[in-house]
mmCIF file of C-alpha atoms in Angstrom:
data_model
loop_
_atom_site.group_PDB
_atom_site.id
_atom_site.type_symbol
_atom_site.label_atom_id
_atom_site.label_comp_id
_atom_site.label_asym_id
_atom_site.label_seq_id
_atom_site.Cartn_x
_atom_site.Cartn_y
_atom_site.Cartn_z
ATOM 1 C CA MET V 1 18.966 -1.250 2.856
ATOM 2 C CA THR V 2 18.281 2.441 2.199
ATOM 3 C CA MET V 3 15.336 3.439 0.008
ATOM 4 C CA GLU V 4 17.819 4.700 -2.606
ATOM 5 C CA LYS V 5 19.424 1.248 -2.855
ATOM 6 C CA LEU V 6 16.028 -0.501 -2.860
ATOM 7 C CA VAL V 7 14.938 1.643 -5.805
ATOM 8 C CA GLU V 8 18.154 0.782 -7.651
ATOM 9 C CA LYS V 9 17.663 -2.938 -6.987
ATOM 10 C CA TYR V 10 13.915 -3.444 -7.458
ATOM 11 C CA PHE V 11 12.649 -0.648 -9.748
ATOM 12 C CA ARG V 12 12.916 -0.669 -13.502
ATOM 13 C CA PRO V 13 15.624 1.842 -14.395
ATOM 14 C CA GLY V 14 14.667 5.257 -15.743
ATOM 15 C CA ARG V 15 10.984 5.115 -14.754
ATOM 16 C CA LEU V 16 11.050 7.765 -12.005
ATOM 17 C CA PRO V 17 9.533 10.265 -11.425
ATOM 18 C CA HIS V 18 6.305 8.255 -11.231
ATOM 19 C CA ILE V 19 2.957 9.546 -12.499
ATOM 20 C CA TRP V 20 1.290 9.932 -9.096
ATOM 21 C CA CYS V 21 0.214 13.398 -7.928
ATOM 22 C CA PRO V 22 2.174 15.473 -5.397
ATOM 23 C CA GLY V 23 1.586 13.983 -1.939
ATOM 24 C CA CYS V 24 -0.115 10.802 -3.187
ATOM 25 C CA GLY V 25 0.586 7.923 -0.805
ATOM 26 C CA ASN V 26 0.939 5.295 -3.529
ATOM 27 C CA GLY V 27 4.719 5.736 -3.742
ATOM 28 C CA ILE V 28 5.038 4.949 -0.037
ATOM 29 C CA VAL V 29 2.956 1.764 -0.370
ATOM 30 C CA THR V 30 5.025 0.696 -3.399
ATOM 31 C CA GLY V 31 8.178 1.381 -1.364
ATOM 32 C CA ALA V 32 6.776 -0.747 1.476
ATOM 33 C CA ILE V 33 6.198 -3.659 -0.938
ATOM 34 C CA VAL V 34 9.846 -3.656 -2.093
ATOM 35 C CA LYS V 35 11.032 -3.312 1.524
ATOM 36 C CA ALA V 36 8.966 -6.398 2.392
ATOM 37 C CA ILE V 37 10.351 -8.372 -0.567
ATOM 38 C CA ASP V 38 13.889 -7.346 0.378
ATOM 39 C CA LYS V 39 13.327 -8.343 4.002
ATOM 40 C CA LEU V 40 12.231 -11.820 2.880
ATOM 41 C CA GLU V 41 15.251 -11.995 0.497
ATOM 42 C CA LEU V 42 13.092 -13.212 -2.384
ATOM 43 C CA ALA V 43 14.722 -13.542 -5.796
ATOM 44 C CA LYS V 44 13.156 -11.179 -8.343
ATOM 45 C CA ASP V 45 12.228 -14.070 -10.641
ATOM 46 C CA ASP V 46 10.289 -15.730 -7.824
ATOM 47 C CA VAL V 47 7.931 -12.780 -7.443
ATOM 48 C CA ALA V 48 4.956 -11.894 -9.647
ATOM 49 C CA VAL V 49 3.166 -8.568 -9.216
ATOM 50 C CA ILE V 50 -0.271 -8.436 -10.813
ATOM 51 C CA SER V 51 -2.368 -5.267 -10.848
ATOM 52 C CA GLY V 52 -5.763 -4.163 -12.118
ATOM 53 C CA ILE V 53 -6.669 -0.683 -13.259
ATOM 54 C CA GLY V 54 -6.436 2.580 -11.369
ATOM 55 C CA CYS V 55 -3.812 4.859 -9.873
ATOM 56 C CA SER V 56 -2.501 2.136 -7.556
ATOM 57 C CA SER V 57 -2.331 -0.426 -10.334
ATOM 58 C CA ARG V 58 0.296 1.656 -12.114
ATOM 59 C CA ALA V 59 2.743 0.424 -9.450
ATOM 60 C CA SER V 60 3.410 -2.849 -11.300
ATOM 61 C CA GLY V 61 4.946 -0.921 -14.202
ATOM 62 C CA TYR V 62 7.664 0.552 -11.997
ATOM 63 C CA LEU V 63 8.727 -2.725 -10.458
ATOM 64 C CA ASP V 64 11.330 -5.110 -11.872
ATOM 65 C CA PHE V 65 9.637 -8.457 -11.168
ATOM 66 C CA ASN V 66 7.356 -10.647 -13.304
ATOM 67 C CA THR V 67 4.552 -8.101 -13.678
ATOM 68 C CA ALA V 68 1.232 -7.663 -15.442
ATOM 69 C CA ASN V 69 -1.054 -4.623 -15.466
ATOM 70 C CA THR V 70 -4.365 -6.289 -16.284
ATOM 71 C CA LEU V 71 -8.107 -5.517 -16.437
ATOM 72 C CA HIS V 72 -10.216 -3.386 -14.140
ATOM 73 C CA GLY V 73 -11.237 -5.467 -11.137
ATOM 74 C CA ARG V 74 -9.702 -8.640 -12.547
ATOM 75 C CA ALA V 75 -6.246 -8.642 -10.984
ATOM 76 C CA ILE V 76 -7.196 -11.355 -8.475
ATOM 77 C CA PRO V 77 -8.512 -13.900 -11.036
ATOM 78 C CA ILE V 78 -5.454 -13.343 -13.237
ATOM 79 C CA ALA V 79 -3.148 -13.653 -10.222
ATOM 80 C CA SER V 80 -5.013 -16.856 -9.274
ATOM 81 C CA GLY V 81 -4.178 -18.210 -12.740
ATOM 82 C CA VAL V 82 -0.518 -17.281 -12.326
ATOM 83 C CA LYS V 83 -0.429 -19.000 -8.930
ATOM 84 C CA MET V 84 -2.157 -22.138 -10.249
ATOM 85 C CA GLY V 85 0.277 -22.234 -13.175
ATOM 86 C CA ASP V 86 3.356 -21.988 -10.964
ATOM 87 C CA PRO V 87 2.554 -22.403 -7.265
ATOM 88 C CA ARG V 88 6.196 -21.711 -6.307
ATOM 89 C CA LEU V 89 5.801 -18.044 -7.226
ATOM 90 C CA ASN V 90 5.131 -15.408 -4.592
ATOM 91 C CA VAL V 91 2.161 -13.684 -6.204
ATOM 92 C CA ILE V 92 1.366 -10.156 -5.046
ATOM 93 C CA VAL V 93 -1.757 -8.314 -6.183
ATOM 94 C CA VAL V 94 -1.590 -4.526 -6.300
ATOM 95 C CA THR V 95 -5.054 -3.014 -6.381
ATOM 96 C CA GLY V 96 -7.101 -0.028 -5.275
ATOM 97 C CA ASP V 97 -10.213 0.288 -3.146
ATOM 98 C CA GLY V 98 -12.469 0.672 -6.187
ATOM 99 C CA ASP V 99 -10.660 -1.989 -8.224
ATOM 100 C CA SER V 100 -10.818 -4.607 -5.455
ATOM 101 C CA THR V 101 -14.127 -3.942 -3.683
ATOM 102 C CA ALA V 102 -16.423 -2.503 -6.373
ATOM 103 C CA ILE V 103 -15.817 -3.985 -9.836
ATOM 104 C CA GLY V 104 -13.604 -6.696 -8.338
ATOM 105 C CA GLY V 105 -15.706 -7.233 -5.209
ATOM 106 C CA ASN V 106 -16.959 -10.614 -6.302
ATOM 107 C CA HIS V 107 -13.452 -11.853 -7.069
ATOM 108 C CA ILE V 108 -11.949 -10.862 -3.729
ATOM 109 C CA ILE V 109 -14.568 -12.693 -1.658
ATOM 110 C CA HIS V 110 -14.261 -15.894 -3.684
ATOM 111 C CA ALA V 111 -10.459 -15.864 -3.665
ATOM 112 C CA ALA V 112 -10.694 -15.400 0.114
ATOM 113 C CA ARG V 113 -13.167 -18.284 0.360
ATOM 114 C CA ARG V 114 -10.738 -20.566 -1.537
ATOM 115 C CA ASN V 115 -7.780 -19.454 0.575
ATOM 116 C CA ILE V 116 -5.480 -19.319 -2.455
ATOM 117 C CA ASP V 117 -1.942 -18.199 -1.610
ATOM 118 C CA LEU V 118 -1.980 -14.606 -2.916
ATOM 119 C CA THR V 119 -0.937 -11.430 -1.115
ATOM 120 C CA VAL V 120 -3.378 -8.652 -1.950
ATOM 121 C CA VAL V 121 -2.225 -5.134 -1.120
ATOM 122 C CA ILE V 122 -5.187 -2.767 -1.328
ATOM 123 C CA PHE V 123 -4.152 0.876 -1.749
ATOM 124 C CA ASN V 124 -7.163 2.455 -0.023
ATOM 125 C CA ASN V 125 -7.336 6.149 -0.869
ATOM 126 C CA ASN V 126 -11.134 6.316 -0.363
ATOM 127 C CA ILE V 127 -11.903 7.474 -3.914
ATOM 128 C CA TYR V 128 -11.582 6.827 -7.652
ATOM 129 C CA GLY V 129 -8.673 9.217 -8.107
ATOM 130 C CA MET V 130 -7.585 8.624 -11.705
ATOM 131 C CA THR V 131 -11.030 9.248 -13.185
ATOM 132 C CA GLY V 132 -11.619 12.433 -11.202
ATOM 133 C CA GLY V 133 -12.893 11.759 -7.698
ATOM 134 C CA GLN V 134 -15.994 9.580 -7.963
ATOM 135 C CA TYR V 135 -16.957 7.858 -4.692
ATOM 136 C CA SER V 136 -15.970 4.223 -4.143
ATOM 137 C CA PRO V 137 -17.185 1.566 -1.677
ATOM 138 C CA LEU V 138 -14.470 2.866 0.665
ATOM 139 C CA THR V 139 -15.486 6.522 0.608
ATOM 140 C CA PRO V 140 -16.584 7.305 4.177
ATOM 141 C CA ILE V 141 -20.281 8.123 4.582
ATOM 142 C CA HIS V 142 -21.084 11.858 4.437
ATOM 143 C CA SER V 143 -17.963 12.632 2.338
ATOM 144 C CA LYS V 144 -18.027 14.714 -0.796
ATOM 145 C CA ALA V 145 -17.166 13.248 -4.191
ATOM 146 C CA THR V 146 -17.683 14.503 -7.737
ATOM 147 C CA THR V 147 -20.566 12.000 -7.964
ATOM 148 C CA ALA V 148 -21.837 13.026 -4.504
ATOM 149 C CA PRO V 149 -21.747 16.833 -4.404
ATOM 150 C CA TYR V 150 -24.176 16.797 -1.453
ATOM 151 C CA THR V 151 -22.157 14.027 0.273
ATOM 152 C CA THR V 152 -22.455 10.258 0.137
ATOM 153 C CA ILE V 153 -25.303 8.439 1.886
ATOM 154 C CA GLU V 154 -23.669 4.991 1.666
ATOM 155 C CA PRO V 155 -21.671 3.433 4.519
ATOM 156 C CA ALA V 156 -18.178 2.254 3.511
ATOM 157 C CA PHE V 157 -16.953 -1.327 3.594
ATOM 158 C CA ASN V 158 -14.625 -2.394 6.387
ATOM 159 C CA ILE V 159 -12.041 -4.282 4.292
ATOM 160 C CA PRO V 160 -10.500 -6.427 7.070
ATOM 161 C CA GLU V 161 -13.931 -7.525 8.387
ATOM 162 C CA LEU V 162 -15.184 -8.204 4.857
ATOM 163 C CA VAL V 163 -12.298 -10.439 3.792
ATOM 164 C CA LYS V 164 -12.051 -12.152 7.166
ATOM 165 C CA ALA V 165 -15.722 -13.113 6.972
ATOM 166 C CA ALA V 166 -15.170 -14.359 3.403
ATOM 167 C CA GLY V 167 -12.365 -16.676 4.553
ATOM 168 C CA ALA V 168 -9.056 -14.792 4.240
ATOM 169 C CA THR V 169 -6.468 -16.322 6.561
ATOM 170 C CA PHE V 170 -4.148 -13.308 6.998
ATOM 171 C CA VAL V 171 -5.589 -9.827 7.379
ATOM 172 C CA ALA V 172 -3.683 -6.667 8.287
ATOM 173 C CA ARG V 173 -3.938 -2.919 7.990
ATOM 174 C CA ALA V 174 -1.462 -0.037 8.160
ATOM 175 C CA THR V 175 -1.182 3.501 6.789
ATOM 176 C CA THR V 176 1.383 5.448 4.789
ATOM 177 C CA PHE V 177 2.247 7.322 8.005
ATOM 178 C CA HIS V 178 3.008 3.965 9.647
ATOM 179 C CA ALA V 179 5.329 3.081 6.745
ATOM 180 C CA GLN V 180 7.549 0.684 8.687
ATOM 181 C CA ILE V 181 4.577 -1.245 10.124
ATOM 182 C CA LEU V 182 3.146 -1.347 6.600
ATOM 183 C CA ALA V 183 6.329 -2.979 5.237
ATOM 184 C CA ASP V 184 6.368 -5.445 8.151
ATOM 185 C CA VAL V 185 2.752 -6.586 7.707
ATOM 186 C CA ILE V 186 3.209 -6.924 3.923
ATOM 187 C CA ALA V 187 6.243 -9.149 4.607
ATOM 188 C CA GLN V 188 4.167 -11.264 7.012
ATOM 189 C CA GLY V 189 1.390 -11.474 4.420
ATOM 190 C CA ILE V 190 3.800 -12.696 1.729
ATOM 191 C CA ALA V 191 5.316 -15.232 4.141
ATOM 192 C CA HIS V 192 1.851 -16.526 5.102
ATOM 193 C CA LYS V 193 0.686 -19.496 3.003
ATOM 194 C CA GLY V 194 -2.920 -18.677 2.196
ATOM 195 C CA PHE V 195 -5.002 -15.688 1.127
ATOM 196 C CA SER V 196 -3.521 -12.528 2.646
ATOM 197 C CA VAL V 197 -5.039 -9.065 2.487
ATOM 198 C CA ILE V 198 -3.257 -5.911 3.587
ATOM 199 C CA GLU V 199 -5.264 -2.684 3.614
ATOM 200 C CA ALA V 200 -2.813 0.172 3.056
ATOM 201 C CA VAL V 201 -4.530 3.418 4.030
ATOM 202 C CA SER V 202 -3.196 5.986 1.565
ATOM 203 C CA ALA V 203 -3.945 9.651 0.970
ATOM 204 C CA CYS V 204 -5.367 11.151 -2.220
ATOM 205 C CA PRO V 205 -4.855 14.873 -1.592
ATOM 206 C CA ILE V 206 -6.082 15.929 -5.032
ATOM 207 C CA SER V 207 -9.287 13.956 -5.638
ATOM 208 C CA PHE V 208 -10.410 13.186 -2.072
ATOM 209 C CA GLY V 209 -8.637 15.578 0.304
ATOM 210 C CA ARG V 210 -9.384 18.756 -1.598
ATOM 211 C CA GLN V 211 -13.123 18.054 -1.889
ATOM 212 C CA ASN V 212 -13.320 17.160 1.791
ATOM 213 C CA LYS V 213 -11.173 20.018 3.095
ATOM 214 C CA MET V 214 -8.599 17.717 4.661
ATOM 215 C CA GLY V 215 -5.695 20.126 4.072
ATOM 216 C CA GLY V 216 -2.523 19.336 2.145
ATOM 217 C CA PRO V 217 -0.537 16.089 1.843
ATOM 218 C CA ALA V 218 1.221 16.538 5.209
ATOM 219 C CA ASP V 219 -2.123 17.240 6.953
ATOM 220 C CA MET V 220 -3.590 14.056 5.498
ATOM 221 C CA MET V 221 -0.595 12.086 6.733
ATOM 222 C CA LYS V 222 -1.041 13.595 10.210
ATOM 223 C CA TRP V 223 -4.696 12.532 10.029
ATOM 224 C CA GLN V 224 -3.485 8.943 9.527
ATOM 225 C CA ARG V 225 -1.110 9.301 12.490
ATOM 226 C CA ASP V 226 -3.978 10.530 14.689
ATOM 227 C CA HIS V 227 -6.611 7.992 13.567
ATOM 228 C CA GLY V 228 -4.676 4.749 12.991
ATOM 229 C CA VAL V 229 -4.114 3.031 16.344
ATOM 230 C CA PRO V 230 -1.658 0.124 16.821
ATOM 231 C CA LEU V 231 -3.534 -2.981 17.936
ATOM 232 C CA ALA V 232 -2.001 -3.195 21.435
ATOM 233 C CA ALA V 233 -3.311 0.292 22.259
ATOM 234 C CA TRP V 234 -6.610 -0.301 20.425
ATOM 235 C CA ASP V 235 -7.469 -3.291 22.608
ATOM 236 C CA LYS V 236 -7.254 -1.120 25.735
ATOM 237 C CA MET V 237 -9.524 1.622 24.381
ATOM 238 C CA THR V 238 -13.203 2.126 25.257
ATOM 239 C CA ASP V 239 -15.851 2.142 22.526
ATOM 240 C CA GLU V 240 -16.084 5.904 22.951
ATOM 241 C CA GLN V 241 -12.330 6.328 22.386
ATOM 242 C CA LYS V 242 -12.488 4.091 19.303
ATOM 243 C CA GLU V 243 -15.110 6.293 17.631
ATOM 244 C CA GLY V 244 -13.841 7.461 14.218
ATOM 245 C CA LYS V 245 -10.502 5.643 14.606
ATOM 246 C CA PHE V 246 -9.289 2.320 13.234
ATOM 247 C CA PRO V 247 -6.874 -0.405 14.391
ATOM 248 C CA ILE V 248 -3.628 -1.146 12.544
ATOM 249 C CA GLY V 249 -1.410 -4.218 12.652
ATOM 250 C CA VAL V 250 -2.134 -7.912 12.067
ATOM 251 C CA LEU V 251 -5.893 -8.212 12.642
ATOM 252 C CA HIS V 252 -6.405 -11.883 11.804
ATOM 253 C CA HIS V 253 -4.054 -14.833 11.254
ATOM 254 C CA ASP V 254 -5.282 -18.397 10.826
ATOM 255 C CA THR V 255 -2.877 -21.190 9.842
ATOM 256 C CA SER V 256 -5.375 -24.032 10.264
ATOM 257 C CA LYS V 257 -7.046 -23.895 6.816
ATOM 258 C CA GLN V 258 -5.785 -25.761 3.763
ATOM 259 C CA GLU V 259 -4.377 -23.616 0.965
ATOM 260 C CA TYR V 260 -6.036 -23.914 -2.473
ATOM 261 C CA THR V 261 -3.082 -24.951 -4.688
ATOM 262 C CA ASP V 262 -2.159 -27.615 -2.103
ATOM 263 C CA ALA V 263 -5.729 -28.904 -2.161
ATOM 264 C CA TYR V 264 -5.634 -28.899 -5.961
ATOM 265 C CA ASP V 265 -2.405 -30.926 -5.924
ATOM 266 C CA GLY V 266 -4.254 -33.462 -3.787
ATOM 267 C CA ILE V 267 -7.046 -33.692 -6.363
ATOM 268 C CA ILE V 268 -4.496 -34.231 -9.175
ATOM 269 C CA LYS V 269 -2.919 -37.086 -7.228
ATOM 270 C CA THR V 270 -6.347 -38.640 -6.540
ATOM 271 C CA ALA V 271 -7.335 -38.357 -10.205
ATOM 272 C CA GLN V 272 -4.066 -39.976 -11.312
ATOM 273 C CA GLY V 273 -4.427 -42.755 -8.738
ATOM 274 C CA GLY V 274 -6.498 -44.966 -11.058
ATOM 275 C CA LYS V 275 -3.717 -45.284 -13.650
ATOM 276 C CA MET K 1 26.483 16.280 2.970
ATOM 277 C CA ASN K 2 23.750 14.612 5.006
ATOM 278 C CA LEU K 3 20.877 14.741 2.530
ATOM 279 C CA LYS K 4 20.820 13.828 -1.143
ATOM 280 C CA ILE K 5 17.946 15.127 -3.272
ATOM 281 C CA TYR K 6 16.805 13.787 -6.635
ATOM 282 C CA THR K 7 15.305 17.083 -7.808
ATOM 283 C CA GLU K 8 13.694 15.633 -10.934
ATOM 284 C CA ARG K 9 11.664 13.212 -8.784
ATOM 285 C CA CYS K 10 10.481 15.845 -6.266
ATOM 286 C CA LYS K 11 6.961 17.222 -6.764
ATOM 287 C CA GLY K 12 7.056 19.662 -3.870
ATOM 288 C CA CYS K 13 4.331 18.012 -1.756
ATOM 289 C CA GLY K 14 6.017 19.272 1.424
ATOM 290 C CA ILE K 15 5.566 16.100 3.512
ATOM 291 C CA CYS K 16 9.295 15.879 4.350
ATOM 292 C CA ALA K 17 9.395 19.554 5.369
ATOM 293 C CA ALA K 18 6.368 19.122 7.658
ATOM 294 C CA PHE K 19 7.797 16.065 9.432
ATOM 295 C CA CYS K 20 11.447 17.226 9.706
ATOM 296 C CA PRO K 21 12.108 17.589 13.469
ATOM 297 C CA LYS K 22 14.852 20.165 12.811
ATOM 298 C CA GLN K 23 12.729 22.130 10.315
ATOM 299 C CA ILE K 24 15.575 22.426 7.827
ATOM 300 C CA LEU K 25 13.604 21.646 4.659
ATOM 301 C CA LYS K 26 11.516 24.046 2.589
ATOM 302 C CA VAL K 27 9.531 23.822 -0.648
ATOM 303 C CA SER K 28 10.945 26.405 -3.051
ATOM 304 C CA GLU K 29 9.047 28.754 -5.381
ATOM 305 C CA ILE K 30 9.409 26.248 -8.207
ATOM 306 C CA GLU K 31 7.910 23.489 -5.993
ATOM 307 C CA LYS K 32 11.085 21.569 -5.327
ATOM 308 C CA ILE K 33 12.475 20.727 -1.919
ATOM 309 C CA GLU K 34 15.460 22.736 -0.648
ATOM 310 C CA VAL K 35 17.789 21.947 2.237
ATOM 311 C CA LEU K 36 18.150 25.141 4.279
ATOM 312 C CA ASP K 37 20.759 23.876 6.725
ATOM 313 C CA ASP K 38 22.350 20.544 5.911
ATOM 314 C CA ALA K 39 24.738 20.752 8.891
ATOM 315 C CA SER K 40 21.803 20.681 11.354
ATOM 316 C CA CYS K 41 20.452 17.413 9.928
ATOM 317 C CA ILE K 42 20.376 14.670 12.571
ATOM 318 C CA LYS K 43 19.875 11.904 9.963
ATOM 319 C CA CYS K 44 16.697 10.689 11.648
ATOM 320 C CA GLY K 45 15.379 9.456 8.303
ATOM 321 C CA GLN K 46 11.840 10.853 8.668
ATOM 322 C CA CYS K 47 12.079 12.571 5.262
ATOM 323 C CA GLU K 48 13.309 9.458 3.477
ATOM 324 C CA LEU K 49 10.665 7.277 5.201
ATOM 325 C CA ARG K 50 7.783 9.589 4.291
ATOM 326 C CA CYS K 51 8.749 10.819 0.802
ATOM 327 C CA PRO K 52 6.224 9.349 -1.675
ATOM 328 C CA ASP K 53 8.522 10.154 -4.607
ATOM 329 C CA PHE K 54 11.852 8.501 -3.618
ATOM 330 C CA ALA K 55 13.341 12.001 -3.944
ATOM 331 C CA ILE K 56 15.159 12.551 -0.641
ATOM 332 C CA ASN K 57 17.744 10.288 0.917
ATOM 333 C CA VAL K 58 19.861 10.354 4.039
ATOM 334 C CA VAL K 59 23.486 9.795 3.045
ATOM 335 C CA LYS K 60 24.995 6.862 4.927
ATOM 336 C CA GLU K 61 28.668 7.021 5.746
ATOM 337 C CA GLU K 62 30.819 4.446 4.003
ATOM 338 C CA LYS K 63 32.025 1.791 6.405
#
């Protein structure tokens, strides 16, 4: 289906243009989410999109599913409640790098540990964009931010490694340049039964790019093209060639662990066994 | 017509113009995308794939 038809089918009518800045990658990630849902042929009523606070979290308001734009950092606990309430739903969490790994950092590791069947799409634009360019846990070390005028001295998280170590059973990464791969890995994440995390590398030309002299929106997208390496090629590269670059694709997939709502169903049955 | 533009959605970021292999798109003075030469469009879909604003679409022929 063309993007025009996908917008007609899955977006709330009359909401475009969206609020995101010129060249912001968030529209592409949102487009990839609806492409993934369309590919899986999910009924709109069977999908819930839960977001936190931030630029990325505005995405839920444009989409015509069961949606909730919730509290800063708390999208994952609220989505967990939705999933526990109706485990048949496909629950997608739309969150940013600050929302999910700073204020919501505790929630993401514990949801990963439980392996609850959520699909978390992290719009990683390396900065707190909406509030004016403060550095986040995903701002690369030695970058400028309004709160780090002499550059940051903190290393950034590696989202896939973090959530994999915490217990996530599906982990992938793509960029807004690799838009088709992004839609494909989101679809695989939704189809996976268990805790899925997709890091969507997105550009913030206004609050991150401008401070760090990364050029305009097209230059930032070319940066993604030149630094995001598909996994098959990544595996053949030397450590020297990997320097400064990052792999994209499905980075971890484990189907051996029990999913949380299934385990909870088991506990309900055990508890009712004495009747 | 090969390309359909939703002008009200376009914010003039210029991504489509930069990635167009035929170089037939241009951001105008009022920061909206313009098609310079629709006939040269090869319908590759790069603009539609990369537009963050759902503003440019390749027109598919009716079957």
